[in-house]
Short mmCIF file of N, CA, C and O in Angstrom, two decimals:
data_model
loop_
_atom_site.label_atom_id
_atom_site.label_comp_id
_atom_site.label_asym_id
_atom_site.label_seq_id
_atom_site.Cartn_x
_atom_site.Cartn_y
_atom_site.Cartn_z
N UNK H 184 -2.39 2.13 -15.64
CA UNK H 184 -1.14 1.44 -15.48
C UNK H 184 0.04 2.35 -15.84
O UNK H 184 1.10 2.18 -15.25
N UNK H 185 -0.07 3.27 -16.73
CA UNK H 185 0.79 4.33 -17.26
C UNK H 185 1.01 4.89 -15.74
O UNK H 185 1.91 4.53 -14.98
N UNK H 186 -0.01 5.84 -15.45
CA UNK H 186 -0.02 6.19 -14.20
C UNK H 186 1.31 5.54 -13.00
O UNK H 186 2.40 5.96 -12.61
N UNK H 187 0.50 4.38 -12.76
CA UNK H 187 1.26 3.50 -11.66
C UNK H 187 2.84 3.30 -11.50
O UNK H 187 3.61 3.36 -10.54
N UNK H 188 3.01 2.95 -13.36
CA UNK H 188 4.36 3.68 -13.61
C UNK H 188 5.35 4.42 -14.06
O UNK H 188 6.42 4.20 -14.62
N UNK H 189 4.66 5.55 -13.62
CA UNK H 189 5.24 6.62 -13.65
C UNK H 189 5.78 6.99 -12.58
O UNK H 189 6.86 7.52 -12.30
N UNK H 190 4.52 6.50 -11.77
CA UNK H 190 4.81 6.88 -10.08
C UNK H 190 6.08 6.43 -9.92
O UNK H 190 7.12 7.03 -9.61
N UNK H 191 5.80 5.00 -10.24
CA UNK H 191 7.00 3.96 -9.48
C UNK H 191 8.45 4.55 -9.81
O UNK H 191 9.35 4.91 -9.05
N UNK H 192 8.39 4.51 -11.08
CA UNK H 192 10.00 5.30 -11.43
C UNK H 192 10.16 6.71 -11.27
O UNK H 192 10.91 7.19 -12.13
N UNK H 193 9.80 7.35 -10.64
CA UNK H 193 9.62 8.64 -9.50
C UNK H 193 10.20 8.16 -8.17
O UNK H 193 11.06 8.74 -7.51
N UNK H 194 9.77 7.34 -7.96
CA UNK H 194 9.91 7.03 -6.27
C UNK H 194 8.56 6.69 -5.33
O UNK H 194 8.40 6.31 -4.17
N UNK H 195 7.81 6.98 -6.26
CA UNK H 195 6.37 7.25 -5.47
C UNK H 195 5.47 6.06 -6.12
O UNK H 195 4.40 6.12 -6.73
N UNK H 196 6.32 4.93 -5.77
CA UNK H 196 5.48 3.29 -6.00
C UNK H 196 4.74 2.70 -5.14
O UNK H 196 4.33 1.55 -5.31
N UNK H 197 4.37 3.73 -3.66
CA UNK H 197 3.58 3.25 -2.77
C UNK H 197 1.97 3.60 -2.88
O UNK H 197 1.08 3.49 -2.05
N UNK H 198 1.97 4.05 -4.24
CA UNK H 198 0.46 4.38 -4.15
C UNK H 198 -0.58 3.30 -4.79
O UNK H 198 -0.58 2.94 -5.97
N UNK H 199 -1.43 2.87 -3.80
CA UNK H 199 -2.28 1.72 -4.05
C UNK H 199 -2.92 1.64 -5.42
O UNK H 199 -3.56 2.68 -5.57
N UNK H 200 -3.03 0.86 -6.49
CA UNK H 200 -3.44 0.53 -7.72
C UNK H 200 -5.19 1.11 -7.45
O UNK H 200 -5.68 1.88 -8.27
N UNK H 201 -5.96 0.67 -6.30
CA UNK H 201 -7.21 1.42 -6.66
C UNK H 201 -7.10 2.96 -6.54
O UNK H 201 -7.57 3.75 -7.36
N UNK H 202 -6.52 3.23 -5.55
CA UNK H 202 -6.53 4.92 -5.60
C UNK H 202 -6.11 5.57 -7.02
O UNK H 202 -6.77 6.52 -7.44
N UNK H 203 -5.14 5.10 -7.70
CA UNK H 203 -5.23 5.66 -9.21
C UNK H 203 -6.16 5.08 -10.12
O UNK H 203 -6.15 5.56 -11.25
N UNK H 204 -6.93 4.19 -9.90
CA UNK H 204 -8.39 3.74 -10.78
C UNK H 204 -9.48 4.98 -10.24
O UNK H 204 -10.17 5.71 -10.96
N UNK H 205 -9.40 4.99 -9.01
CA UNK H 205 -10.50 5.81 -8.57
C UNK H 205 -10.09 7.59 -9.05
O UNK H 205 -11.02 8.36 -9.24
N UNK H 206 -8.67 8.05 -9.20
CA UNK H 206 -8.70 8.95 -10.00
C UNK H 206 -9.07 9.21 -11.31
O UNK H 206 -9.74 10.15 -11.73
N UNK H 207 -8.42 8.02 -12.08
CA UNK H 207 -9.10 8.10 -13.36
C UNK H 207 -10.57 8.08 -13.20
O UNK H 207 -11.00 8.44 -14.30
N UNK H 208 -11.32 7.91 -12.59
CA UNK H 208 -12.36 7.50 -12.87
C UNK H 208 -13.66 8.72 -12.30
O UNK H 208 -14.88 8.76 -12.42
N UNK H 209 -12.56 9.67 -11.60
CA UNK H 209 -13.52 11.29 -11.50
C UNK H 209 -13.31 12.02 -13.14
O UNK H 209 -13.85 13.09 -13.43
N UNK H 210 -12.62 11.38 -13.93
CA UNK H 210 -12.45 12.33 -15.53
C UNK H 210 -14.20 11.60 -15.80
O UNK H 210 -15.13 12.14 -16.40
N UNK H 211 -14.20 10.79 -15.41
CA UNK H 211 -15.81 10.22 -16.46
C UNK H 211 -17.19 11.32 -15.53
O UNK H 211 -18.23 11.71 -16.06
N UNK H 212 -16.74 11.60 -14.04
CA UNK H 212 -18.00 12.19 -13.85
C UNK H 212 -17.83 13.45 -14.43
O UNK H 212 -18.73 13.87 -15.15
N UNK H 213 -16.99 14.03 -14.28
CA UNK H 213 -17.00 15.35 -15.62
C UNK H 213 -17.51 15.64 -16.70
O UNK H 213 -18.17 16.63 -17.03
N UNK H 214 -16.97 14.07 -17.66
CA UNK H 214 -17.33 13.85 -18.17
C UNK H 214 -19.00 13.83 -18.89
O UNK H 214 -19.59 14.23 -19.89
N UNK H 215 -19.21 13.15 -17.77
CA UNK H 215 -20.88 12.83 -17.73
C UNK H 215 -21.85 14.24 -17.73
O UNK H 215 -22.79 14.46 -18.48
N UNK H 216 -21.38 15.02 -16.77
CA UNK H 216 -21.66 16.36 -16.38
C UNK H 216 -21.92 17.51 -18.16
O UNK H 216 -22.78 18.32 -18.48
N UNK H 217 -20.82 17.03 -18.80
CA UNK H 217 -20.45 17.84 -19.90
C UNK H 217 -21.67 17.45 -20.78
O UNK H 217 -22.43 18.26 -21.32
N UNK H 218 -21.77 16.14 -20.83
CA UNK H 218 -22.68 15.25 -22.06
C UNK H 218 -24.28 15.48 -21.43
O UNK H 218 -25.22 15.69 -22.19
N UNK H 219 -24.44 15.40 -20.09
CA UNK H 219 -25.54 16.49 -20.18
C UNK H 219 -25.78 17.17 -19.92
O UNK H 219 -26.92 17.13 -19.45
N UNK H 220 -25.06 18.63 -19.89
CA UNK H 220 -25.15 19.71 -20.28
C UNK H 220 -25.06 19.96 -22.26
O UNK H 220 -25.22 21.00 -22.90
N UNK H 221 -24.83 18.92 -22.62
CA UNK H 221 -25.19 18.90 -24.38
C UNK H 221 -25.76 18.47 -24.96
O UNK H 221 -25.71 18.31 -26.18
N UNK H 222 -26.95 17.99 -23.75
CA UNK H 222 -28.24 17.53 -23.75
C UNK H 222 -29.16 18.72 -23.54
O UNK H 222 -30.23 18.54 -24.11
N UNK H 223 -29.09 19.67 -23.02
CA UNK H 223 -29.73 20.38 -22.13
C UNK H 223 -30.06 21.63 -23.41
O UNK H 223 -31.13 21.96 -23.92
N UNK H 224 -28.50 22.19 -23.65
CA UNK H 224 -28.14 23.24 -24.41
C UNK H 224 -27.13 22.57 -25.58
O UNK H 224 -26.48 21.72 -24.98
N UNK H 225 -26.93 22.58 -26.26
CA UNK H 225 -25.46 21.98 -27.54
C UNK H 225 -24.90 22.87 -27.22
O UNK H 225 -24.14 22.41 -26.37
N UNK H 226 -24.61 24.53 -27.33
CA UNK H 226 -23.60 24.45 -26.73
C UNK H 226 -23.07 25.18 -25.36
O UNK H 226 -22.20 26.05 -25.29
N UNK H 227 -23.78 24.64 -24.34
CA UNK H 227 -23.08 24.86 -23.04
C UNK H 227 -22.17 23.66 -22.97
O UNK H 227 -21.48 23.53 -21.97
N UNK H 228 -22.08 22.31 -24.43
CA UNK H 228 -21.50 21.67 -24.03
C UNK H 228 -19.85 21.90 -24.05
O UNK H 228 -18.96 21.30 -23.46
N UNK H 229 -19.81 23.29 -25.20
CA UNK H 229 -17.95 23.60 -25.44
C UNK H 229 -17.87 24.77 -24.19
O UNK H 229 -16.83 25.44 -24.18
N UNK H 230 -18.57 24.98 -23.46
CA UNK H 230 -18.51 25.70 -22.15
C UNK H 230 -17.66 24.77 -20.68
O UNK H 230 -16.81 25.08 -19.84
N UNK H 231 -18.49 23.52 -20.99
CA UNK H 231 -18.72 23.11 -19.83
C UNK H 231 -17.23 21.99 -19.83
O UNK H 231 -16.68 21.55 -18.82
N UNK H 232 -16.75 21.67 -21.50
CA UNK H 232 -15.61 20.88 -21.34
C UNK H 232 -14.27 21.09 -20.97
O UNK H 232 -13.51 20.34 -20.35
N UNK H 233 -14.07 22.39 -21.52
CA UNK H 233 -13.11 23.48 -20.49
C UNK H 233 -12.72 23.46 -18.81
O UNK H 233 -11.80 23.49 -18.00
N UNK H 234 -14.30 23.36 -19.00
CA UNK H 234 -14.16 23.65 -17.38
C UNK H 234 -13.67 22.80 -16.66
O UNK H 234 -12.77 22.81 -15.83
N UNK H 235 -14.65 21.73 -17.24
CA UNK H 235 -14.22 20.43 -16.13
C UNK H 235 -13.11 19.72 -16.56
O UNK H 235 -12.82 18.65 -16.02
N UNK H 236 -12.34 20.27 -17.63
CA UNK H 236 -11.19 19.74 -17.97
C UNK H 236 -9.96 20.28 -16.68
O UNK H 236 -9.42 19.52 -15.87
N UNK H 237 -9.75 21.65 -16.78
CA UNK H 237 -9.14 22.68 -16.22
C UNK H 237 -9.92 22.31 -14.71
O UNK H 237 -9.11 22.57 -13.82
N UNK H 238 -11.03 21.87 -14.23
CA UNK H 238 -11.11 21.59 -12.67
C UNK H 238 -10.31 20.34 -12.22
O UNK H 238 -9.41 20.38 -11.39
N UNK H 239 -10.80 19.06 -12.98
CA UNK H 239 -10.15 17.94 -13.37
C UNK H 239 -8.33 17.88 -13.21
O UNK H 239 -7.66 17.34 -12.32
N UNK H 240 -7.94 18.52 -14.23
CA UNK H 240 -6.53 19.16 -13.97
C UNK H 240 -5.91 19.68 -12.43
O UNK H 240 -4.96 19.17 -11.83
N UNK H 241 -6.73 20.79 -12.01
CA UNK H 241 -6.14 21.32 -10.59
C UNK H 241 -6.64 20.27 -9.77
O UNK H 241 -6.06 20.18 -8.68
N UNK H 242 -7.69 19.33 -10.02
CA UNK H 242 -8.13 17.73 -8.77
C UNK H 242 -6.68 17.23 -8.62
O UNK H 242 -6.04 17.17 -7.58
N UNK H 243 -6.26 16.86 -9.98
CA UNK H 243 -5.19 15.35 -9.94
C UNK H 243 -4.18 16.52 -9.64
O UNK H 243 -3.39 15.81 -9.02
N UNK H 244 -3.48 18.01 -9.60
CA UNK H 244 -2.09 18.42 -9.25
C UNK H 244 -2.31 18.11 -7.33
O UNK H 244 -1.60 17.54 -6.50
N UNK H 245 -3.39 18.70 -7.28
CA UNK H 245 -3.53 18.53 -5.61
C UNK H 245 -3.41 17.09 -5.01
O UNK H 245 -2.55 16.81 -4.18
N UNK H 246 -4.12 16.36 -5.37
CA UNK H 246 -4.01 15.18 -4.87
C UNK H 246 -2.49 14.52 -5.25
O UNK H 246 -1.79 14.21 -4.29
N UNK H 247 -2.05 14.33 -6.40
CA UNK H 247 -0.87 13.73 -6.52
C UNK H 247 0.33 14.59 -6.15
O UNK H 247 1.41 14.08 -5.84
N UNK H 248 0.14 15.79 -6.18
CA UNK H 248 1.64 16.56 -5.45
C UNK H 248 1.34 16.00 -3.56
O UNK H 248 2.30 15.48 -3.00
N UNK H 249 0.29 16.14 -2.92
CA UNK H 249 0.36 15.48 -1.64
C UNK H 249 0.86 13.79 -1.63
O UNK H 249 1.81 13.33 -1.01
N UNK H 250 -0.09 13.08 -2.49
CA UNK H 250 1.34 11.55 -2.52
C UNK H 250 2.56 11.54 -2.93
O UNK H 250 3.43 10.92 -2.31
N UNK H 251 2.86 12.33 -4.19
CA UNK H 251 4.14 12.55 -4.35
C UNK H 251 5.02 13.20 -3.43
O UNK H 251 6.17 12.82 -3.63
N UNK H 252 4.95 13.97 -2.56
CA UNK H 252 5.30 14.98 -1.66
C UNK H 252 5.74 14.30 -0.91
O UNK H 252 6.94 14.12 -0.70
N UNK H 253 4.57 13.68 -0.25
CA UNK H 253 4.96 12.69 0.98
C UNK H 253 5.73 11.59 1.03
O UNK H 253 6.31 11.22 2.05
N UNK H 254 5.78 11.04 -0.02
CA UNK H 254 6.84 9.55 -0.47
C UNK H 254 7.93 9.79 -0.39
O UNK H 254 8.73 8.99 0.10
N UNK H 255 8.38 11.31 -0.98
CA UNK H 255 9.94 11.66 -1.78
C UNK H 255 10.40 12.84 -0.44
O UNK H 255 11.08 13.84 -0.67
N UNK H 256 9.94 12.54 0.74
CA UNK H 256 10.55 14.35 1.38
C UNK H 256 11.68 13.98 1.88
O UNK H 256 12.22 14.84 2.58
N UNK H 257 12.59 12.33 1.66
CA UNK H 257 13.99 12.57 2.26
C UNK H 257 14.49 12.99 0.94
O UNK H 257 15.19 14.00 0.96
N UNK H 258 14.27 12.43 -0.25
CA UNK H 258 14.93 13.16 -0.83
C UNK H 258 14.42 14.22 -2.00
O UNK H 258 13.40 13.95 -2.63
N UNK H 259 15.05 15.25 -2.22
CA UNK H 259 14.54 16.52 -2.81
C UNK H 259 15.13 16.70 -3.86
O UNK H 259 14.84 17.79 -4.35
N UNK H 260 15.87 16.09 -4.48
CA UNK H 260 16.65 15.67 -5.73
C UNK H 260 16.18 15.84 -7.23
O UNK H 260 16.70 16.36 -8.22
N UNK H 261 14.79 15.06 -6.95
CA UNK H 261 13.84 14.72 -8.15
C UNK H 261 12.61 15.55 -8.30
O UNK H 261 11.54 15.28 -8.85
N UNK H 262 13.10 16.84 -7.54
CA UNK H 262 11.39 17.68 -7.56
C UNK H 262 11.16 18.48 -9.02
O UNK H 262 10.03 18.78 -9.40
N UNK H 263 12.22 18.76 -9.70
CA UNK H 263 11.55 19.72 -10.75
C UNK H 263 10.71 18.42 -12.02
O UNK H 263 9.81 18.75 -12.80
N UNK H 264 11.29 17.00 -11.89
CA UNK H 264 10.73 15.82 -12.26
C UNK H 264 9.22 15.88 -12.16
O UNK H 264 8.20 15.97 -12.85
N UNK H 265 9.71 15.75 -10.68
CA UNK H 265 7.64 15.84 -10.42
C UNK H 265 7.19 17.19 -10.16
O UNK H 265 6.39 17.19 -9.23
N UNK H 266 7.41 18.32 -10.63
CA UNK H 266 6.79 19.37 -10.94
C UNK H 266 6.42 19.40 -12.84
O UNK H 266 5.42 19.88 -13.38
N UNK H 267 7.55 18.75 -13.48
CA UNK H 267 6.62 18.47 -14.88
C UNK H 267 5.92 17.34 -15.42
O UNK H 267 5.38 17.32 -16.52
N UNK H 268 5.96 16.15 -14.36
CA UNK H 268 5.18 15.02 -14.30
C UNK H 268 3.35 15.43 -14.00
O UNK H 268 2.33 14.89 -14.44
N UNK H 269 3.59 16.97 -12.79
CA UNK H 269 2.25 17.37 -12.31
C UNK H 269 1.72 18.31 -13.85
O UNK H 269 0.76 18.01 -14.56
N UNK H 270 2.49 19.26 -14.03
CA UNK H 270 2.38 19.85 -15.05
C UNK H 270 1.91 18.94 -16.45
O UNK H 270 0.99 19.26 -17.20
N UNK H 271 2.61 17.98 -16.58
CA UNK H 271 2.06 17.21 -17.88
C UNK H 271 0.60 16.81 -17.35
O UNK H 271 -0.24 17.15 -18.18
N UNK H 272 0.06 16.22 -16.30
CA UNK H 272 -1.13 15.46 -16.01
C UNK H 272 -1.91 16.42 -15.84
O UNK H 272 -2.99 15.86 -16.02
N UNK H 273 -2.24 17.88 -15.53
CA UNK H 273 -2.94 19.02 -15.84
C UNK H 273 -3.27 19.14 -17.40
O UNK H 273 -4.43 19.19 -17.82
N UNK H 274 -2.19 19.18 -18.17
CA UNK H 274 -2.56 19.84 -19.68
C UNK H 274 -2.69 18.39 -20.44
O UNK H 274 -3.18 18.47 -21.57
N UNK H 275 -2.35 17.17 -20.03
CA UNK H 275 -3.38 16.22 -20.99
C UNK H 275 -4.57 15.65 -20.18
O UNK H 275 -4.77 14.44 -20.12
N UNK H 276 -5.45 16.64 -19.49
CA UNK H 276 -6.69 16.57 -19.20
C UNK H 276 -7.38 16.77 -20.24
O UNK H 276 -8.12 15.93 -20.76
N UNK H 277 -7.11 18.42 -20.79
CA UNK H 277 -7.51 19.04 -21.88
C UNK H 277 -8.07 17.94 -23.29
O UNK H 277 -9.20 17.70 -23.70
N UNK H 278 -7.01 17.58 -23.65
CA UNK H 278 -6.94 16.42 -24.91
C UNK H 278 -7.66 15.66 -24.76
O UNK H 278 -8.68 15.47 -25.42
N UNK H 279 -7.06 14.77 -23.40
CA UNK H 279 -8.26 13.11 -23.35
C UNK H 279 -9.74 13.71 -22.74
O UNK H 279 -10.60 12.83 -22.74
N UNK H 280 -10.05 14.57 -22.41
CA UNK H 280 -11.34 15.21 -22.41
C UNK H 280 -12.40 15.44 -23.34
O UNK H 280 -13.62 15.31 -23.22
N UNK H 281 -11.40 15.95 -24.71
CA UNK H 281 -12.41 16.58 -26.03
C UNK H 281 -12.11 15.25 -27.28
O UNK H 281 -12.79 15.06 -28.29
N UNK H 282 -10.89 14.43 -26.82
CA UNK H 282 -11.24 12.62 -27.16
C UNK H 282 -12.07 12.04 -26.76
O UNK H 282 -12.64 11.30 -27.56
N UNK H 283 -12.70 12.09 -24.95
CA UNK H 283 -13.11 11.03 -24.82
C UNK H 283 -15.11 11.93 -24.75
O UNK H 283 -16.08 11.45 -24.16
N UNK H 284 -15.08 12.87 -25.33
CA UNK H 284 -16.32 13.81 -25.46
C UNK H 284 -16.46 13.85 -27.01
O UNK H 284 -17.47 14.37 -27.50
N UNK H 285 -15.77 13.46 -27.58
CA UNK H 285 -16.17 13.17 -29.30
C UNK H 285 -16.14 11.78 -29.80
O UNK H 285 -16.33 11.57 -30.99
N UNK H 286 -15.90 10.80 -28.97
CA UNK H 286 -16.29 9.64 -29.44
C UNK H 286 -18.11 9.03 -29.16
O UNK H 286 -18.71 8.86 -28.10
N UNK H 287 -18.48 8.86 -30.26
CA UNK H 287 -19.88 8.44 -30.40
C UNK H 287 -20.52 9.79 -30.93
O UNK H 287 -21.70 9.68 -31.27
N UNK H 288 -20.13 10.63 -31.01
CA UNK H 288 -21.13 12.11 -30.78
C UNK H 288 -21.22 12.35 -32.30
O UNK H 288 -21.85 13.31 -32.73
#
């Protein structure tokens, strides 16, 4: 819901409520990926959270700079906005990654 509005007060309120569930919801296969790989090895698991944090990260700049892109191209006003809106949603991959990989563990 954060997400949704963020968009909205951007300009970019046309993006359907499941398509940002279904983004959030590629952080858990990463996720999953990480937890067993720290099954496998303990620690390929501080290998593997990096990674898919930092892949995770470049998923959501690509996908949301193309909706954002496309919503806002009459006007060009608000781009350095959503160049640190993209920038913030890259680097708190990192965080809610090694939060949501240390709860229960």
């Amino acid at each position: 819901m954060v997400l949704k509005g963020l968009l909205y007060s951007m300009g970019g309120g046309e993006v359907p409520l499941l398509d940002l569930v279904a983004y959030g919801g590629y952080l858990f296969a990463g996720l999953s990926l990480a937890v067993v790989a720290r099954l496998v090895w303990a620690y390929s698991y501080y290998v593997m959270m990096p990674w898919m944090s930092l892949c995770m990260g470049v998923f959501l700049v690509r996908t949301m700079k193309r909706v954002l892109f496309t919503e806002m191209r009459s006007s060009e006003r608000h781009s350095s906005r959503q160049h640190y809106f993209l920038l913030f949603m890259a680097i708190a991959q990192f965080p809610l990654f090694f939060w949501l990989g240390s709860i229960g563990a």
